[in-house]
mmCIF file of C-alpha atoms in Angstrom:
data_model
loop_
_atom_site.group_PDB
_atom_site.id
_atom_site.type_symbol
_atom_site.label_atom_id
_atom_site.label_comp_id
_atom_site.label_asym_id
_atom_site.label_seq_id
_atom_site.Cartn_x
_atom_site.Cartn_y
_atom_site.Cartn_z
ATOM 1 C CA MET A 7 -12.277 -37.293 34.845
ATOM 2 C CA ASP A 8 -13.167 -35.980 38.297
ATOM 3 C CA VAL A 9 -16.478 -34.233 38.890
ATOM 4 C CA ILE A 10 -17.025 -31.169 41.090
ATOM 5 C CA ARG A 11 -20.288 -30.442 42.930
ATOM 6 C CA THR A 12 -21.215 -27.000 44.226
ATOM 7 C CA ASP A 13 -24.479 -25.903 45.873
ATOM 8 C CA PHE A 14 -25.672 -22.296 45.635
ATOM 9 C CA THR A 15 -28.826 -20.220 45.178
ATOM 10 C CA VAL A 16 -30.199 -17.802 42.623
ATOM 11 C CA THR A 17 -32.962 -15.233 43.024
ATOM 12 C CA THR A 18 -35.841 -14.956 40.579
ATOM 13 C CA ASP A 19 -37.275 -11.748 39.158
ATOM 14 C CA ASP A 20 -40.065 -11.951 41.729
ATOM 15 C CA GLY A 21 -37.640 -12.416 44.633
ATOM 16 C CA VAL A 22 -37.811 -16.169 45.299
ATOM 17 C CA THR A 23 -34.660 -18.033 46.376
ATOM 18 C CA ILE A 24 -33.999 -21.121 44.264
ATOM 19 C CA ALA A 25 -31.523 -23.805 45.303
ATOM 20 C CA VAL A 26 -29.227 -25.157 42.589
ATOM 21 C CA ARG A 27 -26.578 -27.849 42.461
ATOM 22 C CA GLU A 28 -23.849 -27.511 39.873
ATOM 23 C CA VAL A 29 -22.206 -30.724 38.674
ATOM 24 C CA ARG A 30 -19.284 -30.089 36.336
ATOM 25 C CA PRO A 31 -16.066 -31.685 35.134
ATOM 26 C CA ASP A 32 -12.825 -30.801 36.896
ATOM 27 C CA GLY A 33 -11.417 -29.358 33.728
ATOM 28 C CA PRO A 34 -12.703 -28.093 30.371
ATOM 29 C CA ALA A 35 -16.446 -28.252 29.733
ATOM 30 C CA PRO A 36 -16.774 -27.627 26.002
ATOM 31 C CA ARG A 37 -20.234 -29.071 25.459
ATOM 32 C CA VAL A 38 -23.653 -27.478 25.753
ATOM 33 C CA PRO A 39 -24.490 -26.495 29.360
ATOM 34 C CA MET A 40 -27.547 -28.317 30.711
ATOM 35 C CA VAL A 41 -30.323 -27.611 33.217
ATOM 36 C CA LEU A 42 -32.077 -30.705 34.604
ATOM 37 C CA LEU A 43 -35.604 -29.931 35.836
ATOM 38 C CA HIS A 44 -37.618 -32.270 38.052
ATOM 39 C CA GLY A 45 -41.268 -33.280 37.737
ATOM 40 C CA THR A 46 -44.557 -32.925 39.585
ATOM 41 C CA THR A 47 -43.800 -34.045 43.143
ATOM 42 C CA ILE A 48 -40.096 -34.924 43.335
ATOM 43 C CA PRO A 49 -37.225 -32.412 43.784
ATOM 44 C CA GLY A 50 -34.172 -32.321 41.563
ATOM 45 C CA LEU A 51 -31.436 -34.224 43.404
ATOM 46 C CA SER A 52 -33.715 -37.234 43.851
ATOM 47 C CA GLU A 53 -34.019 -37.624 40.103
ATOM 48 C CA PHE A 54 -30.666 -36.450 38.798
ATOM 49 C CA ASP A 55 -27.867 -36.774 41.387
ATOM 50 C CA LEU A 56 -28.207 -39.771 43.697
ATOM 51 C CA PRO A 57 -24.990 -40.942 45.458
ATOM 52 C CA VAL A 58 -25.047 -44.496 44.087
ATOM 53 C CA PRO A 59 -23.599 -46.009 40.903
ATOM 54 C CA GLY A 60 -25.821 -45.125 37.951
ATOM 55 C CA GLY A 61 -27.851 -42.683 40.056
ATOM 56 C CA SER A 62 -26.582 -39.383 38.667
ATOM 57 C CA LEU A 63 -27.450 -38.296 35.160
ATOM 58 C CA ALA A 64 -25.730 -35.013 36.030
ATOM 59 C CA GLU A 65 -22.449 -36.790 36.709
ATOM 60 C CA ASP A 66 -22.732 -38.815 33.496
ATOM 61 C CA LEU A 67 -23.208 -35.604 31.527
ATOM 62 C CA ALA A 68 -20.394 -33.826 33.381
ATOM 63 C CA ARG A 69 -17.981 -36.615 32.457
ATOM 64 C CA LYS A 70 -18.911 -35.968 28.825
ATOM 65 C CA GLY A 71 -17.980 -32.282 29.167
ATOM 66 C CA HIS A 72 -21.271 -30.619 30.161
ATOM 67 C CA VAL A 73 -21.799 -28.204 33.039
ATOM 68 C CA CYS A 74 -25.089 -29.239 34.673
ATOM 69 C CA TYR A 75 -27.385 -27.277 36.954
ATOM 70 C CA ILE A 76 -30.050 -29.085 39.009
ATOM 71 C CA PRO A 77 -32.601 -26.641 40.460
ATOM 72 C CA ASP A 78 -35.450 -27.229 42.867
ATOM 73 C CA ALA A 79 -38.455 -25.156 41.830
ATOM 74 C CA ARG A 80 -40.026 -22.948 44.474
ATOM 75 C CA GLY A 81 -41.824 -25.065 47.047
ATOM 76 C CA PHE A 82 -39.650 -28.110 46.358
ATOM 77 C CA GLY A 83 -36.582 -29.562 48.041
ATOM 78 C CA ARG A 84 -34.048 -26.995 49.221
ATOM 79 C CA SER A 85 -35.698 -23.957 47.610
ATOM 80 C CA GLU A 86 -37.804 -21.307 49.287
ATOM 81 C CA ARG A 87 -41.325 -22.480 50.023
ATOM 82 C CA PRO A 88 -44.482 -20.371 49.958
ATOM 83 C CA ALA A 89 -45.499 -19.376 53.468
ATOM 84 C CA GLU A 90 -48.781 -21.227 52.910
ATOM 85 C CA MET A 91 -46.882 -24.531 53.024
ATOM 86 C CA GLU A 92 -46.492 -24.019 56.784
ATOM 87 C CA GLU A 93 -50.294 -23.998 57.108
ATOM 88 C CA GLU A 94 -52.879 -26.733 56.626
ATOM 89 C CA PRO A 95 -53.140 -27.561 52.909
ATOM 90 C CA LEU A 96 -56.925 -27.845 52.528
ATOM 91 C CA GLY A 97 -58.692 -24.587 51.918
ATOM 92 C CA GLN A 98 -55.858 -23.218 49.806
ATOM 93 C CA LYS A 99 -55.618 -22.973 46.038
ATOM 94 C CA PRO A 100 -52.924 -25.211 44.478
ATOM 95 C CA LEU A 101 -49.537 -23.605 45.026
ATOM 96 C CA VAL A 102 -46.737 -23.126 42.440
ATOM 97 C CA ARG A 103 -48.218 -23.428 38.965
ATOM 98 C CA THR A 104 -46.046 -24.307 35.987
ATOM 99 C CA ILE A 105 -46.017 -20.733 34.693
ATOM 100 C CA GLU A 106 -44.464 -19.653 38.020
ATOM 101 C CA ILE A 107 -41.760 -22.290 37.663
ATOM 102 C CA THR A 108 -40.735 -20.758 34.339
ATOM 103 C CA ARG A 109 -39.477 -17.807 36.415
ATOM 104 C CA ASP A 110 -37.327 -20.153 38.477
ATOM 105 C CA LEU A 111 -36.057 -21.914 35.372
ATOM 106 C CA ASP A 112 -35.367 -18.628 33.597
ATOM 107 C CA ALA A 113 -33.255 -17.403 36.537
ATOM 108 C CA VAL A 114 -31.261 -20.650 36.537
ATOM 109 C CA VAL A 115 -30.796 -20.551 32.767
ATOM 110 C CA ASP A 116 -29.500 -16.985 32.940
ATOM 111 C CA HIS A 117 -27.048 -17.887 35.700
ATOM 112 C CA LEU A 118 -25.774 -20.831 33.678
ATOM 113 C CA ARG A 119 -25.400 -18.707 30.559
ATOM 114 C CA ASP A 120 -23.430 -16.105 32.490
ATOM 115 C CA ALA A 121 -21.267 -18.693 34.267
ATOM 116 C CA THR A 122 -20.321 -20.506 31.069
ATOM 117 C CA GLY A 123 -20.287 -17.597 28.640
ATOM 118 C CA GLN A 124 -22.716 -19.445 26.371
ATOM 119 C CA LYS A 125 -25.660 -17.681 24.752
ATOM 120 C CA GLN A 126 -27.800 -20.808 24.859
ATOM 121 C CA VAL A 127 -28.205 -23.854 27.078
ATOM 122 C CA GLY A 128 -30.006 -27.158 26.923
ATOM 123 C CA ILE A 129 -32.839 -28.165 29.252
ATOM 124 C CA LEU A 130 -33.915 -31.678 30.184
ATOM 125 C CA GLY A 131 -37.269 -31.890 31.946
ATOM 126 C CA TRP A 132 -39.083 -34.854 33.485
ATOM 127 C CA GLY A 133 -42.899 -35.112 33.280
ATOM 128 C CA VAL A 134 -44.562 -31.752 33.887
ATOM 129 C CA GLY A 135 -41.009 -30.445 34.354
ATOM 130 C CA ALA A 136 -40.585 -31.178 30.649
ATOM 131 C CA THR A 137 -43.761 -29.195 29.968
ATOM 132 C CA CYS A 138 -42.254 -26.304 31.890
ATOM 133 C CA ALA A 139 -38.960 -26.614 29.992
ATOM 134 C CA ALA A 140 -40.776 -26.453 26.661
ATOM 135 C CA MET A 141 -42.856 -23.525 27.889
ATOM 136 C CA LEU A 142 -39.726 -21.550 28.709
ATOM 137 C CA ALA A 143 -38.218 -22.465 25.337
ATOM 138 C CA SER A 144 -41.336 -21.048 23.695
ATOM 139 C CA LEU A 145 -41.135 -17.838 25.732
ATOM 140 C CA ARG A 146 -37.343 -17.376 25.538
ATOM 141 C CA PRO A 147 -36.233 -19.181 22.353
ATOM 142 C CA GLU A 148 -33.002 -17.203 22.148
ATOM 143 C CA LYS A 149 -31.794 -18.866 25.374
ATOM 144 C CA VAL A 150 -32.458 -22.556 24.614
ATOM 145 C CA SER A 151 -30.636 -24.648 22.032
ATOM 146 C CA HIS A 152 -31.743 -28.157 23.081
ATOM 147 C CA LEU A 153 -34.836 -29.569 24.756
ATOM 148 C CA VAL A 154 -34.956 -33.104 26.115
ATOM 149 C CA LEU A 155 -38.580 -33.859 26.958
ATOM 150 C CA TYR A 156 -38.642 -36.971 29.109
ATOM 151 C CA VAL A 157 -42.177 -38.425 29.537
ATOM 152 C CA VAL A 158 -43.553 -34.988 28.679
ATOM 153 C CA VAL A 159 -47.219 -34.016 29.062
ATOM 154 C CA TYR A 160 -48.573 -31.554 26.505
ATOM 155 C CA GLY A 161 -52.366 -31.423 26.556
ATOM 156 C CA GLY A 162 -53.027 -32.490 22.997
ATOM 157 C CA VAL A 163 -55.748 -34.893 24.155
ATOM 158 C CA GLY A 164 -57.628 -35.432 27.395
ATOM 159 C CA GLY A 165 -59.182 -38.459 29.045
ATOM 160 C CA HIS A 166 -56.057 -39.763 30.787
ATOM 161 C CA ARG A 167 -57.009 -42.804 32.852
ATOM 162 C CA MET A 168 -55.380 -41.236 35.901
ATOM 163 C CA PHE A 169 -58.191 -38.657 35.970
ATOM 164 C CA ARG A 170 -61.225 -40.778 35.071
ATOM 165 C CA ASP A 171 -62.538 -40.626 38.629
ATOM 166 C CA THR A 172 -63.995 -37.174 38.101
ATOM 167 C CA GLU A 173 -65.620 -37.051 41.542
ATOM 168 C CA ARG A 174 -62.169 -37.318 43.098
ATOM 169 C CA TRP A 175 -60.328 -34.959 40.764
ATOM 170 C CA ASP A 176 -62.747 -32.345 39.366
ATOM 171 C CA ASP A 177 -64.131 -29.352 41.209
ATOM 172 C CA PRO A 178 -67.920 -29.699 40.647
ATOM 173 C CA ALA A 179 -68.215 -25.938 40.142
ATOM 174 C CA HIS A 180 -65.111 -25.629 37.926
ATOM 175 C CA PRO A 181 -64.238 -28.992 36.295
ATOM 176 C CA TYR A 182 -60.842 -27.773 35.039
ATOM 177 C CA ARG A 183 -59.737 -27.224 38.647
ATOM 178 C CA LEU A 184 -58.819 -29.792 41.274
ATOM 179 C CA ASN A 185 -61.564 -30.725 43.708
ATOM 180 C CA PRO A 186 -60.922 -28.489 46.745
ATOM 181 C CA GLU A 187 -62.449 -31.121 49.046
ATOM 182 C CA ASN A 188 -59.620 -33.523 48.161
ATOM 183 C CA PHE A 189 -56.740 -31.250 47.161
ATOM 184 C CA GLY A 190 -55.368 -28.079 48.681
ATOM 185 C CA GLY A 191 -52.260 -25.997 48.323
ATOM 186 C CA TYR A 192 -49.811 -28.864 48.723
ATOM 187 C CA LYS A 193 -49.656 -32.567 49.537
ATOM 188 C CA PHE A 194 -47.789 -34.954 51.828
ATOM 189 C CA ASN A 195 -46.044 -37.781 49.975
ATOM 190 C CA VAL A 196 -45.080 -41.040 51.680
ATOM 191 C CA LEU A 197 -42.217 -43.186 50.420
ATOM 192 C CA ALA A 198 -44.438 -46.172 49.712
ATOM 193 C CA GLY A 199 -46.009 -44.222 46.861
ATOM 194 C CA LEU A 200 -42.731 -44.050 44.941
ATOM 195 C CA GLU A 201 -41.892 -47.713 45.491
ATOM 196 C CA GLY A 202 -45.386 -48.854 44.540
ATOM 197 C CA HIS A 203 -45.459 -46.839 41.325
ATOM 198 C CA TRP A 204 -41.997 -48.011 40.307
ATOM 199 C CA ASN A 205 -42.862 -51.620 41.072
ATOM 200 C CA ARG A 206 -46.007 -51.484 38.944
ATOM 201 C CA GLN A 207 -43.916 -50.295 36.002
ATOM 202 C CA ILE A 208 -41.529 -53.255 36.183
ATOM 203 C CA PRO A 209 -43.016 -56.215 34.264
ATOM 204 C CA VAL A 210 -41.168 -58.980 36.157
ATOM 205 C CA GLU A 211 -41.699 -60.463 39.604
ATOM 206 C CA ASP A 212 -38.114 -59.921 40.735
ATOM 207 C CA LYS A 213 -37.977 -56.122 40.943
ATOM 208 C CA ASP A 214 -34.352 -56.190 42.127
ATOM 209 C CA SER A 215 -33.302 -57.729 38.819
ATOM 210 C CA TRP A 216 -34.548 -54.569 37.113
ATOM 211 C CA ARG A 217 -33.742 -51.929 39.733
ATOM 212 C CA ASP A 218 -30.844 -51.941 42.176
ATOM 213 C CA PRO A 219 -32.275 -51.933 45.746
ATOM 214 C CA ALA A 220 -29.605 -49.375 46.661
ATOM 215 C CA MET A 221 -31.072 -47.048 44.016
ATOM 216 C CA LEU A 222 -34.511 -47.181 45.595
ATOM 217 C CA ARG A 223 -33.098 -46.545 49.074
ATOM 218 C CA ALA A 224 -31.033 -43.591 47.844
ATOM 219 C CA PHE A 225 -34.031 -42.137 46.037
ATOM 220 C CA GLN A 226 -36.212 -42.419 49.141
ATOM 221 C CA GLN A 227 -33.556 -40.939 51.400
ATOM 222 C CA ALA A 228 -33.064 -37.993 49.063
ATOM 223 C CA LEU A 229 -36.790 -37.290 49.164
ATOM 224 C CA LEU A 230 -36.772 -37.148 52.958
ATOM 225 C CA ASP A 231 -33.568 -35.094 53.029
ATOM 226 C CA GLY A 232 -35.214 -32.538 50.732
ATOM 227 C CA ASP A 233 -37.834 -31.596 53.331
ATOM 228 C CA PRO A 234 -36.638 -30.557 56.809
ATOM 229 C CA THR A 235 -40.064 -31.432 58.240
ATOM 230 C CA SER A 236 -40.138 -34.993 56.876
ATOM 231 C CA GLY A 237 -39.224 -36.602 60.209
ATOM 232 C CA THR A 238 -41.954 -34.776 62.135
ATOM 233 C CA ARG A 239 -44.679 -37.035 60.690
ATOM 234 C CA GLN A 240 -45.323 -40.764 60.921
ATOM 235 C CA PRO A 241 -44.758 -42.313 58.564
ATOM 236 C CA PRO A 242 -42.177 -39.777 57.363
ATOM 237 C CA SER A 243 -43.370 -37.784 54.364
ATOM 238 C CA TYR A 244 -42.181 -34.936 52.174
ATOM 239 C CA ARG A 245 -44.229 -31.991 50.934
ATOM 240 C CA SER A 246 -44.786 -30.892 47.358
ATOM 241 C CA PRO A 247 -46.971 -28.038 46.097
ATOM 242 C CA ASN A 248 -50.038 -28.981 44.058
ATOM 243 C CA GLY A 249 -49.748 -26.430 41.255
ATOM 244 C CA MET A 250 -47.996 -28.778 38.834
ATOM 245 C CA LEU A 251 -50.556 -31.455 39.719
ATOM 246 C CA GLU A 252 -53.403 -29.108 38.800
ATOM 247 C CA ASP A 253 -51.656 -28.364 35.507
ATOM 248 C CA LEU A 254 -51.228 -32.100 34.879
ATOM 249 C CA HIS A 255 -54.951 -32.560 35.558
ATOM 250 C CA LEU A 256 -55.738 -29.729 33.152
ATOM 251 C CA MET A 257 -53.546 -31.110 30.368
ATOM 252 C CA ALA A 258 -53.939 -34.880 30.673
ATOM 253 C CA GLY A 259 -57.435 -34.929 32.103
ATOM 254 C CA HIS A 260 -59.021 -32.229 29.955
ATOM 255 C CA GLY A 261 -56.692 -31.857 26.958
ATOM 256 C CA GLN A 262 -55.878 -28.199 27.573
ATOM 257 C CA ARG A 263 -52.513 -26.880 26.374
ATOM 258 C CA LEU A 264 -50.561 -24.534 28.648
ATOM 259 C CA PHE A 265 -48.614 -23.166 25.661
ATOM 260 C CA HIS A 266 -48.286 -23.872 21.944
ATOM 261 C CA ALA A 267 -45.230 -25.817 20.820
ATOM 262 C CA GLY A 268 -45.176 -23.950 17.515
ATOM 263 C CA GLN A 269 -43.226 -21.243 19.345
ATOM 264 C CA VAL A 270 -40.305 -23.613 20.085
ATOM 265 C CA SER A 271 -37.295 -23.281 17.776
ATOM 266 C CA ALA A 272 -34.769 -25.461 19.635
ATOM 267 C CA ARG A 273 -33.663 -28.955 18.733
ATOM 268 C CA VAL A 274 -35.994 -31.378 20.527
ATOM 269 C CA MET A 275 -35.585 -34.938 21.790
ATOM 270 C CA ILE A 276 -38.698 -36.676 23.174
ATOM 271 C CA VAL A 277 -38.396 -39.829 25.280
ATOM 272 C CA LEU A 278 -41.453 -42.091 25.621
ATOM 273 C CA PRO A 279 -40.667 -45.353 27.486
ATOM 274 C CA GLU A 280 -42.874 -48.316 26.631
ATOM 275 C CA TYR A 281 -44.171 -48.982 30.162
ATOM 276 C CA ASP A 282 -44.552 -45.364 31.239
ATOM 277 C CA ASP A 283 -48.103 -44.545 32.344
ATOM 278 C CA LEU A 284 -47.846 -40.743 32.356
ATOM 279 C CA ALA A 285 -47.000 -39.637 28.817
ATOM 280 C CA ARG A 286 -49.175 -41.028 26.026
ATOM 281 C CA LYS A 287 -48.458 -41.558 22.349
ATOM 282 C CA GLU A 288 -51.589 -39.736 21.191
ATOM 283 C CA ASP A 289 -50.574 -36.667 23.187
ATOM 284 C CA ILE A 290 -46.994 -36.872 21.900
ATOM 285 C CA ASP A 291 -48.284 -37.107 18.330
ATOM 286 C CA VAL A 292 -50.036 -33.749 18.765
ATOM 287 C CA LEU A 293 -46.894 -32.269 20.298
ATOM 288 C CA VAL A 294 -44.745 -33.440 17.385
ATOM 289 C CA GLU A 295 -47.217 -31.968 14.911
ATOM 290 C CA ASP A 296 -47.204 -28.651 16.771
ATOM 291 C CA LEU A 297 -43.388 -28.495 16.876
ATOM 292 C CA CYS A 298 -43.422 -27.093 13.368
ATOM 293 C CA HIS A 299 -40.530 -24.660 13.911
ATOM 294 C CA ALA A 300 -38.212 -26.935 15.888
ATOM 295 C CA GLN A 301 -34.797 -27.328 14.279
ATOM 296 C CA GLU A 302 -34.947 -31.086 14.801
ATOM 297 C CA ILE A 303 -37.281 -33.620 16.429
ATOM 298 C CA ASP A 304 -35.896 -36.907 17.709
ATOM 299 C CA LEU A 305 -38.754 -39.050 19.027
ATOM 300 C CA TRP A 306 -37.372 -42.083 20.867
ATOM 301 C CA GLU A 307 -39.731 -44.840 22.060
ATOM 302 C CA PRO A 308 -37.499 -47.449 23.730
ATOM 303 C CA GLU A 309 -39.110 -50.850 24.140
ATOM 304 C CA GLY A 310 -39.074 -52.615 27.473
ATOM 305 C CA THR A 311 -38.411 -49.476 29.549
ATOM 306 C CA THR A 312 -40.155 -47.821 32.486
ATOM 307 C CA HIS A 313 -40.935 -44.306 33.636
ATOM 308 C CA TYR A 314 -37.742 -44.597 35.712
ATOM 309 C CA LEU A 315 -35.331 -45.773 33.021
ATOM 310 C CA LEU A 316 -32.873 -43.051 34.086
ATOM 311 C CA LEU A 317 -32.462 -44.971 37.365
ATOM 312 C CA ASP A 318 -33.099 -48.552 36.299
ATOM 313 C CA ARG A 319 -30.222 -50.971 35.780
ATOM 314 C CA PRO A 320 -27.992 -50.069 32.803
ATOM 315 C CA GLU A 321 -29.258 -52.895 30.604
ATOM 316 C CA ARG A 322 -32.898 -51.898 31.265
ATOM 317 C CA GLY A 323 -32.650 -48.798 29.118
ATOM 318 C CA ARG A 324 -30.335 -46.465 30.978
ATOM 319 C CA ASP A 325 -27.245 -47.161 28.854
ATOM 320 C CA ALA A 326 -29.278 -46.884 25.651
ATOM 321 C CA PHE A 327 -30.668 -43.547 26.821
ATOM 322 C CA LEU A 328 -27.216 -42.168 27.617
ATOM 323 C CA GLU A 329 -25.973 -43.175 24.180
ATOM 324 C CA ARG A 330 -28.966 -41.632 22.433
ATOM 325 C CA LEU A 331 -28.733 -38.450 24.505
ATOM 326 C CA ASP A 332 -25.010 -38.123 23.830
ATOM 327 C CA GLY A 333 -25.655 -38.293 20.109
ATOM 328 C CA PHE A 334 -28.401 -35.709 20.344
ATOM 329 C CA LEU A 335 -26.241 -33.269 22.305
ATOM 330 C CA ALA A 336 -22.954 -33.908 20.482
ATOM 331 C CA PRO A 337 -23.224 -31.358 17.663
ATOM 332 C CA ALA A 338 -24.741 -28.631 19.832
ATOM 333 C CA ASP A 339 -21.744 -26.332 19.826
ATOM 334 C CA THR A 340 -21.718 -26.025 16.038
ATOM 335 C CA ILE A 341 -25.431 -25.250 15.489
ATOM 336 C CA PRO A 342 -26.231 -21.507 15.625
ATOM 337 C CA TYR A 343 -29.499 -20.057 16.847
ATOM 338 C CA ILE A 344 -31.572 -18.853 13.911
ATOM 339 C CA VAL A 345 -33.949 -15.931 14.466
#
């Protein structure tokens, strides 16, 4: 089956232009439409539609009969950026909080519903993107049939080791906020950060045996392509707003929920890879307990997998994920929304 890609924009209720890529089959698309939402610092195409074998979850889903939308939230990738991102970052409050991104996601969901004629869609979110996806599902339950929460952060418990250096992370005057001396409205990300984090996840010396080198290069190139200013700095870097990072700090560092999962009524799949260092089992346990009105909860904890299993070699968890996801999404068209 051939796959068709189309790029377009939608406008949010508050007037922000959001870039979207549609990936769909060249033919019937009978299965649940899907929105794929990126995480804290990385725009959508880098995670879900890389031009290398095994690099596009969107294409895999399209070949199964799903229409997929990949948005960049405001401030990310190809979408409209706050004017403050053209200024120096320090001295600004963190830009683009998760609650703002629900407006972007809601606009994309509505466009997908209209385009496909479906009352409900599925959403897959990565990291804090998964938090945002679940937040929207709690606010607009009539629009969301399926939630795939990939390495989700919820805020059930605090004390994440990432935030133990409180002098670096916490504002001395307001501990729940990021330290304004170290963090501003947005950040510059260099490519070495991605490679280093991915390498630390892989528990073997030969990283290429676990991750195709072409995958890493495509990922890095997509990050640079997503920011027109990336080549103006040395080394090249791409910008991302710090709002989702402040929300991550609030949830994982201090155990504060941004919403309550008891308001979610969709079917829910949670993915917690063994070697991931973002999501934590104790936090997921609280999330599962709070999902008291979800139609279904499928908690999958694949052994021997990394934070990047969607882009690792097929035998390193990617094929198993696709099979599990296909089973989770398969009966979607026959399950009605229950008020």
